[in-house]
Coordinates of C-alpha atoms in Angstrom, one line a residue:
X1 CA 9.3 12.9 25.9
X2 CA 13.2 12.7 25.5
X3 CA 14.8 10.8 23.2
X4 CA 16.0 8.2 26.1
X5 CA 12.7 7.5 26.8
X6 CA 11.9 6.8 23.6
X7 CA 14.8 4.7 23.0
X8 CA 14.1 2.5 26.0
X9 CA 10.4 2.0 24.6
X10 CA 11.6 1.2 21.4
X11 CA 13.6 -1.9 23.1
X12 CA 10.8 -3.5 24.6
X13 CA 8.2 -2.5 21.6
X14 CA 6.5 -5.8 20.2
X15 CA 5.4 -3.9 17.4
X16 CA 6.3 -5.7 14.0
X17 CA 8.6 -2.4 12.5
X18 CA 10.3 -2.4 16.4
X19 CA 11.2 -5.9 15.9
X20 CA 12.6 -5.8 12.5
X21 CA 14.5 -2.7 14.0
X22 CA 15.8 -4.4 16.6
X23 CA 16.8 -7.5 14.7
X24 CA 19.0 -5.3 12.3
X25 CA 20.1 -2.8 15.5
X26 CA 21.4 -6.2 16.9
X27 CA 23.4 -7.4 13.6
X28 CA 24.9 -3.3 13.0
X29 CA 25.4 -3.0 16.8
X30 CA 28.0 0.1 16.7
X31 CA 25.9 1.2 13.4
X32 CA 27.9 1.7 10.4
X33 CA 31.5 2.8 10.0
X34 CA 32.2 6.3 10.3
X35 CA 28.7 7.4 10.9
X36 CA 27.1 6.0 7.5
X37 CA 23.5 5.9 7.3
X38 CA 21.9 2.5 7.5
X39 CA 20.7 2.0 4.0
X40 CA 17.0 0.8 3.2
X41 CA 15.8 -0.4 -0.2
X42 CA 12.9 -1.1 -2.2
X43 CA 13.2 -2.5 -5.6
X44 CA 11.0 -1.5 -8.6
X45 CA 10.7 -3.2 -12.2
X46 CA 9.4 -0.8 -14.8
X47 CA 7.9 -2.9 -17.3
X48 CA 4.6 -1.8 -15.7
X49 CA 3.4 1.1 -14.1
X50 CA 3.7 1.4 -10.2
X51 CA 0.7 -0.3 -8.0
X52 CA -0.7 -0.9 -4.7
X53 CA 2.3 -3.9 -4.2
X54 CA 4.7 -0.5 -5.1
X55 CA 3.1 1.5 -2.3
X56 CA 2.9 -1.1 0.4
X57 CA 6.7 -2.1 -0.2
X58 CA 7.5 1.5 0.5
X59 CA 5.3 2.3 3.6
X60 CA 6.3 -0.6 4.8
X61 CA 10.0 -0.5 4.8
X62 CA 9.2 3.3 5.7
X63 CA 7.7 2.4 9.1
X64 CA 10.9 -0.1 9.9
X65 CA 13.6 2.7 9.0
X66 CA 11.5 5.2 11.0
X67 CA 11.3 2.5 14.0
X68 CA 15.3 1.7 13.7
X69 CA 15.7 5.7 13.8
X70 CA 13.2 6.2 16.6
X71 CA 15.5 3.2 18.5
X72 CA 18.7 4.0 17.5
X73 CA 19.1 7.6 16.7
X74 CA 21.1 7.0 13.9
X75 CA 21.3 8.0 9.9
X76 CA 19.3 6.4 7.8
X77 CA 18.7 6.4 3.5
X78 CA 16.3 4.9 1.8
X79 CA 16.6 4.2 -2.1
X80 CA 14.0 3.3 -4.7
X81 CA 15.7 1.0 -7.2
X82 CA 14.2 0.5 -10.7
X83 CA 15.5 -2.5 -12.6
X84 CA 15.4 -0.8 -15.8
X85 CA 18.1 -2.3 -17.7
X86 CA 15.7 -5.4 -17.9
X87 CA 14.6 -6.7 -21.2
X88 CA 11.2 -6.4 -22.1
X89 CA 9.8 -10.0 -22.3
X90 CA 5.9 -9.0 -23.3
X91 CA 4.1 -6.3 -24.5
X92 CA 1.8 -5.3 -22.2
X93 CA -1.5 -5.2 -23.2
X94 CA -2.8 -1.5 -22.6
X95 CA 0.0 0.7 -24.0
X96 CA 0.1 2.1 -27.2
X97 CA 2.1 1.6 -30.3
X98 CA 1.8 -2.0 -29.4
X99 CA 4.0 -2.6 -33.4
X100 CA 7.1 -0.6 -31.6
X101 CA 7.0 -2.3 -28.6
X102 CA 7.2 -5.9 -30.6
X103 CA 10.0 -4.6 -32.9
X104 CA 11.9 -3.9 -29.3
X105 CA 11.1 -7.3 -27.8
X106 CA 14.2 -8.3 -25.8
X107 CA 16.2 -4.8 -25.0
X108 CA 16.8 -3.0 -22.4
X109 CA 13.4 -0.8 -20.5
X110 CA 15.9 2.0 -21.2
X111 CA 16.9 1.5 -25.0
X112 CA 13.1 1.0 -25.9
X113 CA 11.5 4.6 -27.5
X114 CA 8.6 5.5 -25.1
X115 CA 5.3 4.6 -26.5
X116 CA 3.6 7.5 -25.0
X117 CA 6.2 9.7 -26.7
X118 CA 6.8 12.1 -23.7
X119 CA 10.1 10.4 -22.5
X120 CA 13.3 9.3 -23.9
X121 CA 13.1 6.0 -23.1
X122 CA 10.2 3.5 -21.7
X123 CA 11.6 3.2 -18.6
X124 CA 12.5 6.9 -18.2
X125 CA 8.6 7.1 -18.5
X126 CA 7.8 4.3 -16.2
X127 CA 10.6 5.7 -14.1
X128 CA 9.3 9.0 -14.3
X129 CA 5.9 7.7 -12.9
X130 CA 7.1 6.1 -9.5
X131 CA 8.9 9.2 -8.5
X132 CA 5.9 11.2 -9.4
X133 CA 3.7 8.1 -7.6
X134 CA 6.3 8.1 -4.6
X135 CA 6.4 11.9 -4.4
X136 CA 2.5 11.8 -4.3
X137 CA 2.4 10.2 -1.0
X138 CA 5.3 12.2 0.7
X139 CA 7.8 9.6 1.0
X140 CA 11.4 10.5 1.6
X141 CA 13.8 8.5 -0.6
X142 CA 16.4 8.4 -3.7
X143 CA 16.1 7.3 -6.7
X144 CA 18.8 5.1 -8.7
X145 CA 18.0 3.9 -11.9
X146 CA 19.9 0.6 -13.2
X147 CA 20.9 2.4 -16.5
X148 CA 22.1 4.9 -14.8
X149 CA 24.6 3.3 -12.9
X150 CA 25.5 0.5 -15.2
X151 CA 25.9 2.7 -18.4
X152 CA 28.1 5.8 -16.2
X153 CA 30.6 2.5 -15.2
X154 CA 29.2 3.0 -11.4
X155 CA 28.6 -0.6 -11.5
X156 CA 31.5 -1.8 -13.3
X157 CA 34.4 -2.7 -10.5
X158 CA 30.8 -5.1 -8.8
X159 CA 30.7 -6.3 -12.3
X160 CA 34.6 -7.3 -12.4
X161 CA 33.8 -9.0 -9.0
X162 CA 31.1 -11.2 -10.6
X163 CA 33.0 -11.9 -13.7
X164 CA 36.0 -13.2 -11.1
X165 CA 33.1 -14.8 -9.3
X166 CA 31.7 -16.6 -12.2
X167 CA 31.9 -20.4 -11.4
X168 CA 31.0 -19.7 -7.6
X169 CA 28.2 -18.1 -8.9
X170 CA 27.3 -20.9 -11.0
X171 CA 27.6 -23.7 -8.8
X172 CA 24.9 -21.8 -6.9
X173 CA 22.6 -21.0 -9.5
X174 CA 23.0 -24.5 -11.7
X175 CA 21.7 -27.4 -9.4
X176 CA 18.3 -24.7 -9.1
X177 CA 17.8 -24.5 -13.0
X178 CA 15.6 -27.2 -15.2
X179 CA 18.4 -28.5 -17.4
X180 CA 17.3 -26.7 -20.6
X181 CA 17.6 -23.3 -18.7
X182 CA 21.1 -24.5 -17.4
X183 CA 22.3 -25.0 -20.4
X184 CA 22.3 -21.5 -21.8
X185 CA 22.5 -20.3 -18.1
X186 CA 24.9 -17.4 -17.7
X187 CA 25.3 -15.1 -14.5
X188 CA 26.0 -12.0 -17.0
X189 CA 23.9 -11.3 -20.1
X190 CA 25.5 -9.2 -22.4
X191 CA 23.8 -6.9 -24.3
X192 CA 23.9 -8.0 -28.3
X193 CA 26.7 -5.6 -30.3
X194 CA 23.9 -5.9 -33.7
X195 CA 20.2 -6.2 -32.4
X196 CA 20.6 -4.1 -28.6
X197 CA 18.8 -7.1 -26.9
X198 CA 19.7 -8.8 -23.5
X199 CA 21.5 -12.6 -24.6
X200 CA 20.5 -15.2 -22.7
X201 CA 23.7 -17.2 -23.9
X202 CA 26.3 -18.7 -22.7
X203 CA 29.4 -16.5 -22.2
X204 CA 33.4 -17.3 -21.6
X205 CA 34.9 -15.2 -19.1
X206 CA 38.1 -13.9 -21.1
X207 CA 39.7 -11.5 -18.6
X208 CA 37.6 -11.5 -15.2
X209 CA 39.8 -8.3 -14.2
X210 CA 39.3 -6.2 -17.7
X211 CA 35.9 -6.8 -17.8
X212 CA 36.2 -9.0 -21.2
X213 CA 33.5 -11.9 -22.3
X214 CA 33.2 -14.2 -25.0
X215 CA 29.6 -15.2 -26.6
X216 CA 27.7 -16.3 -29.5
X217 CA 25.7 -13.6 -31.3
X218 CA 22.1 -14.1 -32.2
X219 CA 24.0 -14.0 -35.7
X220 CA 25.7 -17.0 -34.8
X221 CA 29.3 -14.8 -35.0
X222 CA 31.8 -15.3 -32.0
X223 CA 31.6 -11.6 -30.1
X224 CA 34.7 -10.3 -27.5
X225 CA 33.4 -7.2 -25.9
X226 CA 33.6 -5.6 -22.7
X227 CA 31.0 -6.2 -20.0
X228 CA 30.9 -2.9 -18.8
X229 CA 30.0 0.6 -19.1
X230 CA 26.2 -0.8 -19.9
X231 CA 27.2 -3.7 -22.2
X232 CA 26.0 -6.4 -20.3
X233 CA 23.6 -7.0 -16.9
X234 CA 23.2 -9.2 -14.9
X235 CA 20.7 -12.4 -14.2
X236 CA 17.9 -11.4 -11.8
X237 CA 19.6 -13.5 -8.9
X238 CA 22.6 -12.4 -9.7
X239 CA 22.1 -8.6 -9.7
X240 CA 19.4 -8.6 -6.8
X241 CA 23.0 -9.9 -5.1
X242 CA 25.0 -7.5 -6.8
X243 CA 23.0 -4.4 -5.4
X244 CA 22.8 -5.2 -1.9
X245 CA 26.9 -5.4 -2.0
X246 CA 27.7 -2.9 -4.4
X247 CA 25.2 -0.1 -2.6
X248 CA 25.5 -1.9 0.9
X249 CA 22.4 -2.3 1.5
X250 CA 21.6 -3.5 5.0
X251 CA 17.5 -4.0 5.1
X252 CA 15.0 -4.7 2.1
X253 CA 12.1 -6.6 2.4
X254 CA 10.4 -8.8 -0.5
X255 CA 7.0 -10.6 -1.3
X256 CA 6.9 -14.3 -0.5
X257 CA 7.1 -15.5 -4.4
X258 CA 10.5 -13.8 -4.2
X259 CA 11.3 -16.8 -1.3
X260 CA 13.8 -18.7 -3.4
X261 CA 15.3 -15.6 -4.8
X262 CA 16.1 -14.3 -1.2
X263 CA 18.0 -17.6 -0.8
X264 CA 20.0 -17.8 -4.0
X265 CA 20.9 -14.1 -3.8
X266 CA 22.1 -14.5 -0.2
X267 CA 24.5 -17.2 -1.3
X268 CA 26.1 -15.1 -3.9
X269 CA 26.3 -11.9 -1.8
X270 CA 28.4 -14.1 0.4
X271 CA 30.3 -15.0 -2.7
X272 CA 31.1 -11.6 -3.5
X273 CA 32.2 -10.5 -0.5
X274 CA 29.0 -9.0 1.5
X275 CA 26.0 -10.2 3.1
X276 CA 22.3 -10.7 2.9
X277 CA 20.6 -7.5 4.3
X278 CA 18.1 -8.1 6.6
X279 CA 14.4 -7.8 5.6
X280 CA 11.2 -9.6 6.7
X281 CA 9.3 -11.9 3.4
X282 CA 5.9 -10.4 3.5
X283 CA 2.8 -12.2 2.5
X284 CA 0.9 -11.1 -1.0
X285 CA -2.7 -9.5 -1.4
X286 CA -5.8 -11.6 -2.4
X287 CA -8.7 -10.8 -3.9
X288 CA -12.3 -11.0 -2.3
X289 CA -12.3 -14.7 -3.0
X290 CA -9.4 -15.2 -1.5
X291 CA -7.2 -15.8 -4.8
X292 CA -4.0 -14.3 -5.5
X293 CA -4.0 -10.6 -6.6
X294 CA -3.1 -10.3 -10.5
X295 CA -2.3 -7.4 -12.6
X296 CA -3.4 -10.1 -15.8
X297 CA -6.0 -11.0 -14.4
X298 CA -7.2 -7.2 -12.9
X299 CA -8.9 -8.9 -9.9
X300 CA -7.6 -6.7 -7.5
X301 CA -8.0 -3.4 -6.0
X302 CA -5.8 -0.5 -7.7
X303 CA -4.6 2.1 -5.5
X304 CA -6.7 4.3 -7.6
X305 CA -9.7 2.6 -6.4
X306 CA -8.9 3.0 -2.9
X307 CA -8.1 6.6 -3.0
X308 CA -11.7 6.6 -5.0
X309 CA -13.6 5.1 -2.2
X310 CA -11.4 5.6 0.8
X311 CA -8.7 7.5 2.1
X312 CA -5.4 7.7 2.1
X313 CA -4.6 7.2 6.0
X314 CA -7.2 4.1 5.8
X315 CA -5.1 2.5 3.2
X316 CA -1.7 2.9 5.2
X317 CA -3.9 2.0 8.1
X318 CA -4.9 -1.1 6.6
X319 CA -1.2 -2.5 5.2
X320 CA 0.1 -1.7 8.4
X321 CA -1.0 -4.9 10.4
X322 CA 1.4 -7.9 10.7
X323 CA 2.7 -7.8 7.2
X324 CA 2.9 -11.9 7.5
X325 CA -0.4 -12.6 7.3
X326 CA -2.2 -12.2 3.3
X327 CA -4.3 -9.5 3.3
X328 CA -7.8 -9.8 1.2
X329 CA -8.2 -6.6 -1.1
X330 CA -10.9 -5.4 -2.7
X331 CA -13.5 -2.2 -1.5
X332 CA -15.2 -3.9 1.0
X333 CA -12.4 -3.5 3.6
X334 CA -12.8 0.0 3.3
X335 CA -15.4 1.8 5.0
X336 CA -14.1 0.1 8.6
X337 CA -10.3 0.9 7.7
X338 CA -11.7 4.3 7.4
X339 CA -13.0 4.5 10.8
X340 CA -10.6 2.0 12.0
X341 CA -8.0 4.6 11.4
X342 CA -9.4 7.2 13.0
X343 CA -10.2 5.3 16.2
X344 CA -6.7 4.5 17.0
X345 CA -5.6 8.2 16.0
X346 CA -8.0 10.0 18.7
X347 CA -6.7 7.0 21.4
X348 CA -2.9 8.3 20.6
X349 CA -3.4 11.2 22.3
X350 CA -4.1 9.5 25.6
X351 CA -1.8 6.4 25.3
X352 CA 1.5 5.9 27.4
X353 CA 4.1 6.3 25.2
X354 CA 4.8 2.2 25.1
X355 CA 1.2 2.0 24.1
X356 CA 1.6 4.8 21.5
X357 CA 4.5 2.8 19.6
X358 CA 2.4 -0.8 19.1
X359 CA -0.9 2.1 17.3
X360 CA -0.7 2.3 13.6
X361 CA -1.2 5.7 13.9
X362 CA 1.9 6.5 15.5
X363 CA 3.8 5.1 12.7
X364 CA 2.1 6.6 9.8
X365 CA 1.8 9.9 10.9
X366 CA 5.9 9.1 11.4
X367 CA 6.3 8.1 7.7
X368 CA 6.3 10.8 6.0
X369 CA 4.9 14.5 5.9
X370 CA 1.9 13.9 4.1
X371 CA 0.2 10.1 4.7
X372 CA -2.1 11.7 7.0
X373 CA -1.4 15.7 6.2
X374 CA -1.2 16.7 9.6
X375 CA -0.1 20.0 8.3
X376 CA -3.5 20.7 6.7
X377 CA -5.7 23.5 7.6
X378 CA -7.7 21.9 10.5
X379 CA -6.2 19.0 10.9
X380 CA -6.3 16.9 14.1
X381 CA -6.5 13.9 16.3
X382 CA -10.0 13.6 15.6
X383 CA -13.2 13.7 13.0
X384 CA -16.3 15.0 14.2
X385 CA -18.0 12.5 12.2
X386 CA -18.0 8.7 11.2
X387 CA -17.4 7.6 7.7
X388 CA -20.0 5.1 8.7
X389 CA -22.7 7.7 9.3
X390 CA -21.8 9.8 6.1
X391 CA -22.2 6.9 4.3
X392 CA -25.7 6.0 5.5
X393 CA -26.1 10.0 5.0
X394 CA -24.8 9.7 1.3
X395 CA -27.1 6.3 1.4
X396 CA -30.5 8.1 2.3
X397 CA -29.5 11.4 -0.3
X398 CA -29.3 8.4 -3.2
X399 CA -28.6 9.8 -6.6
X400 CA -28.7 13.5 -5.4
X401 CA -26.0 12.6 -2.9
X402 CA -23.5 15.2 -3.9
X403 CA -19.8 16.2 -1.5
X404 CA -21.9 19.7 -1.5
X405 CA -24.9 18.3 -0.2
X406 CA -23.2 15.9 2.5
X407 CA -21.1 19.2 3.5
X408 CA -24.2 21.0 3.8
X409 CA -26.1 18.4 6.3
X410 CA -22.5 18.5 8.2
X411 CA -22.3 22.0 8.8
X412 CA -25.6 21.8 10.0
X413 CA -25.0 19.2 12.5
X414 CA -22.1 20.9 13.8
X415 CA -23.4 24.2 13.9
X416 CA -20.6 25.8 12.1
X417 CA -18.7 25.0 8.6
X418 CA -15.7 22.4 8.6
X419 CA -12.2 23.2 7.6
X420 CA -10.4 19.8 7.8
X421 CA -9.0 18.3 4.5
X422 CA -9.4 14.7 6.4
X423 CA -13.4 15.6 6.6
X424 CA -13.3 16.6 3.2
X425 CA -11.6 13.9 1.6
X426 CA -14.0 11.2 3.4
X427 CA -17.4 13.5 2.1
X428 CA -15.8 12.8 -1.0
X429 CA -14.8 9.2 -0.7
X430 CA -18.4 8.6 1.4
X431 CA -20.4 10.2 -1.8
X432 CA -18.4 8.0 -4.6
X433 CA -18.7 4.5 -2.6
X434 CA -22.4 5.0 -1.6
X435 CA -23.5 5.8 -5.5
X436 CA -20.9 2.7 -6.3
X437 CA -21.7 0.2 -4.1
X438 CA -24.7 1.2 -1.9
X439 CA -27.6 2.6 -4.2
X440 CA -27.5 0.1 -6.1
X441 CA -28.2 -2.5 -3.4
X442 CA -30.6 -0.7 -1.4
X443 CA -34.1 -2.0 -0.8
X444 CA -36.3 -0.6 2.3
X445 CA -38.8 -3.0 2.9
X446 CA -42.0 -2.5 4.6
X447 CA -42.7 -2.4 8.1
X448 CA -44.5 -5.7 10.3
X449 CA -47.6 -4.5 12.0
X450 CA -45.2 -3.9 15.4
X451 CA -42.3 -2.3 14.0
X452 CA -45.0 0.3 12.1
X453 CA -46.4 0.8 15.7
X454 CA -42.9 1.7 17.0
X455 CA -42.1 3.8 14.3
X456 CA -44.9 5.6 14.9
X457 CA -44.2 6.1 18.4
X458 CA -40.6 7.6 17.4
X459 CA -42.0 9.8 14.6
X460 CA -44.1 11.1 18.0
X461 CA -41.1 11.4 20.1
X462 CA -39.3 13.2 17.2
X463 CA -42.5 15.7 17.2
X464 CA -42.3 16.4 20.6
X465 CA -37.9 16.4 20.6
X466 CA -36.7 19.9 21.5
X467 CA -35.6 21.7 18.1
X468 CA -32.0 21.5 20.1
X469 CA -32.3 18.2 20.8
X470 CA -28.0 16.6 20.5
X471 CA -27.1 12.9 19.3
X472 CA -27.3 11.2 22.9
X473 CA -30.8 12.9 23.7
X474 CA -32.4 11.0 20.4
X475 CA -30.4 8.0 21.0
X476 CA -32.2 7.7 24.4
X477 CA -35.8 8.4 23.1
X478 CA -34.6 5.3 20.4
X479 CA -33.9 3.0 23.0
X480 CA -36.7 4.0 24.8
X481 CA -38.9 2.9 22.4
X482 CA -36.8 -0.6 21.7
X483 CA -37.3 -1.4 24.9
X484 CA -41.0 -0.7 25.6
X485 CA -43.1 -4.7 25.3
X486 CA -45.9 -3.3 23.6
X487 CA -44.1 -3.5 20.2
X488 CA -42.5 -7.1 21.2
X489 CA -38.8 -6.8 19.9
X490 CA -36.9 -9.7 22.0
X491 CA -34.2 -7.2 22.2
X492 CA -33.0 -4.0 21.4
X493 CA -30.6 -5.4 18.3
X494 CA -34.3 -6.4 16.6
X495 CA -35.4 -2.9 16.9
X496 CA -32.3 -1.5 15.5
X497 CA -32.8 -3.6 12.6
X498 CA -35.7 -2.9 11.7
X499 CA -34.8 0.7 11.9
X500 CA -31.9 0.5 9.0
X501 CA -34.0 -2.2 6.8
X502 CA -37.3 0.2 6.9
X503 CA -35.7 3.7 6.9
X504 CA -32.1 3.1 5.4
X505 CA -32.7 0.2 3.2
X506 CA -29.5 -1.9 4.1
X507 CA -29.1 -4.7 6.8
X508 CA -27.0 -2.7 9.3
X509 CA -26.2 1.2 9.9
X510 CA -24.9 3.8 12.3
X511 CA -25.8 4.8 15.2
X512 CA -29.2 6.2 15.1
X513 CA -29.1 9.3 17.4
X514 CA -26.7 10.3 15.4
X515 CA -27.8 9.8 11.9
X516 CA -31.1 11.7 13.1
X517 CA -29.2 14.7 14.5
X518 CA -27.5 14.5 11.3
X519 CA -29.8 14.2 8.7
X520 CA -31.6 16.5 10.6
X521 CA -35.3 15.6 12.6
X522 CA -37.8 16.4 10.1
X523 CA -36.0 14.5 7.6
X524 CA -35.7 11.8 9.4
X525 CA -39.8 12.0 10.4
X526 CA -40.2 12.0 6.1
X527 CA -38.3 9.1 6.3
X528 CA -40.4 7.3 8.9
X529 CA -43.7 8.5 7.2
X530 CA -42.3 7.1 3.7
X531 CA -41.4 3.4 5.5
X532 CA -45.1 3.4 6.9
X533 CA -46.4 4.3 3.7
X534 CA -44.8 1.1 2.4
X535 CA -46.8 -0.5 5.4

């Protein structure tokens, strides 16, 4: 495959990161001036750790810059803001030395001491934990800190622009604000010269140029100070703004509470000088019940979880569809994003190459180096298993279901041990949801008088099976069975049903052919002798 090739199938690609590349390949049609990378970004606030909503953000805006490079052969950066000169507004409720945190109500994330004591600053912590979250899942990025670059003056000549800027800015911003918020409404904070804490006052632009303001202290005292070097931010609106000129950002997606703030901010960047960047408004996750996702509330799925039960593939797999449509989270999703993923991943392989840019797999094994650790020992287009079929392996060990044991059956099945990290990290994924969520909800009934007889016609079949016997062969003698009128199923979906409800103890299952070969024949033949002794 050349490059050219690519290119051309990039063009006509309806796949939603091709058509966000293509809208902003359209607006930078020479790209940028003397050679510049296109600039990404993703924006962080680190009053919290980082979450799912972090990792989605960043995949996502991952799989449009590698789409705009696969189209456009051109440069690209992709920077992971964190909004740490924010002031803390509420304590959350699960970190320690909850007494500091209160005294420090109001400053900046980076002038608060860390109350895990390992970092200089809260947000240094916080900070440190999405690159270490980021870094995790292989992503490719820089990281710029808020602090860093209004405190080292970086910021300072965008902050003169605002300060010259300050009506425009407010004749935006005013006719959106409930009057008591107007009234105190100023596009810069500055940051008190007595207490540290960000002033939500209003402030007299003395000289736009020198970066001088005029405000009211919390001590009621008139203050003239400078607005730079770290003496003052800016509003949320304002600085969102700010960044996309200042860095020249040209993409950066947002959630869709962030609507009105994608409008505001657009204005102003025109004000100062630059332009909104483009960026697609993606819809937010929802719980099982289909209510919005809230950390308060912690009635949604952590990416902890997910990693717990699933695997890291099926999660990319499963933010990957058309980011515009809400997404319900929680672990039942699971199990088919697992298999889901690797479905599409073994059809790469023999897809033209316009086919191979609309699979999911295609762009997350683009993403980054790690998302689906193609690099590890064994690692392929396929899995010689289901996660399906471990689970209802996992399902039938119960309690004693350990990754050891599962591995064990495997190997069997195979004929020869497995070295592929993707096999092993579903074992272990398989083994945690089924004591989690599948034990618990088991319950094999007993057999009718006609699904006893059939069973015992398949424990014969088993009996007779050639100690060789493969997947298909047993599947066969299955159906066989199914389809014979003495036992009176109305169709083979009946017999199949009984099957999982009598031997497996849940509603539906894998294939059975397989899960025999699996679990092995005389295993299975326990299992049929146990369901008729329930008879």
């Amino acid at each position: 495959m050349t490059d050219t090739m690519l290119q051309e199938a990039a063009r006509n690609s309806k796949a939603w990161p091709f058509l966000e590349a293509q809208r902003l390949a359209k607006r930078l049609r020479n790209g940028k001036p003397n050679g510049e990378a296109v600039l990404f970004e993703t924006g962080y606030g680190p009053s919290g750790l980082p979450h799912i909503g972090t990792f989605q953000e960043v995949l996502r805006t991952t799989f449009v810059r590698r789409a705009y490079e696969a189209l456009t052969g051109q440069k690209t950066r992709l920077v992971a803001f964190s909004d740490d000169m924010d002031g803390l507004r509420k304590v959350p409720d699960n970190l320690p030395n909850q007494a500091m945190l209160t005294e420090n109500l109001g400053k900046p994330l980076s002038q608060i001491p860390d109350p895990f004591e390992k970092y200089e600053s809260f947000a240094h912590h916080n900070n440190a934990m999405l690159r270490e979250f980021l870094d995790r899942f292989g992503f490719d990025y820089e990281f710029v800190a808020s602090s860093d670059r209004y405190n080292s003056g970086a910021f300072d000549d965008a902050l003169k622009n605002v300060l010259a800027h300050n009506q425009d800015i407010l004749d935006i911003m005013l006719p959106t604000l409930r009057a008591e918020r107007a009234a105190t409404y100023s596009p810069i904070m500055p940051i008190s010269p007595t207490t540290g804490v960000v002033l939500q006052v209003p402030v007299e632009i003395v000289d736009a140029e020198a970066g001088l303001i005029r405000f009211t202290d919390e001590d009621g005292s008139v203050v003239e100070q400078s607005a730079l070097g770290g003496k003052a931010k800016l509003q949320w609106k304002v600085d969102f703004a700010m960044r996309w000129v200042a860095l020249g950002v040209d993409y950066e997606m947002y959630g869709k509470d962030l609507t009105d703030t994608g409008v505001q901010s657009g204005k102003i960047a025109r004000v100062l000088g630059g332009n909104k960047p483009e960026g697609l408004i993606y819809e937010l996750f929802l719980d099982e019940k289909g209510e919005k996702i809230s950390k308060s509330k912690g009635n949604g799925l952590t990416i902890e979880q997910w990693l717990k039960y699933g695997t890291q593939e099926s999660l990319g797999f499963y933010i990957f569809p058309n980011p515009k449509s809400a997404k319900q989270l929680h672990t039942g999703v699971i199990p088919r994003a697992v298999d889901d993923y690797w479905q599409f991943r073994e059809r790469l392989t023999d897809q033209p190459l316009d086919k191979q840019l609309g699979n999911p797999a295609w762009h997350l094994l683009r993403a980054n180096e790690t998302m689906t650790s193609p690099e590890a020992p064994g690692a392929g287009d396929t899995v010689p298993v289901s996660f399906g079929l471990l689970l209802n392996l996992a399902s039938v060990l119960g309690a004693e279901a350990t990754a050891e044991n599962v591995s064990e059956y495997l190997t069997s099945y195979l004929g020869e041990p497995v070295n592929d990290a993707s096999v092993d990290a579903m074992i272990d994924a398989a083994v945690a949801y089924t004591r989690d969520f599948i034990v618990p909800t088991l319950n094999k009934r007993a057999p009718s008088d006609n699904e006893a007889a059939a069973l015992r016609a398949l424990d014969e079949a088993l009996a007779n099976a050639a100690g060789d016997a493969d997947a298909e062969t047993l599947q066969t003698a299955v159906y066989e069975i199914g389809k014979r009128e003495e036992f009176g199923f109305e169709n083979l979906r009946d017999w199949f049903r009984a099957l999982y409800e009598t031997l497996l103890g849940s509603e539906q299952g894998p294939r059975i052919g397989s899960f025999i070969a699996l679990y092995g024949v005389e295993n299975s033949r326990k299992l049929i002798a146990e369901a008729l002794a329930r008879g």
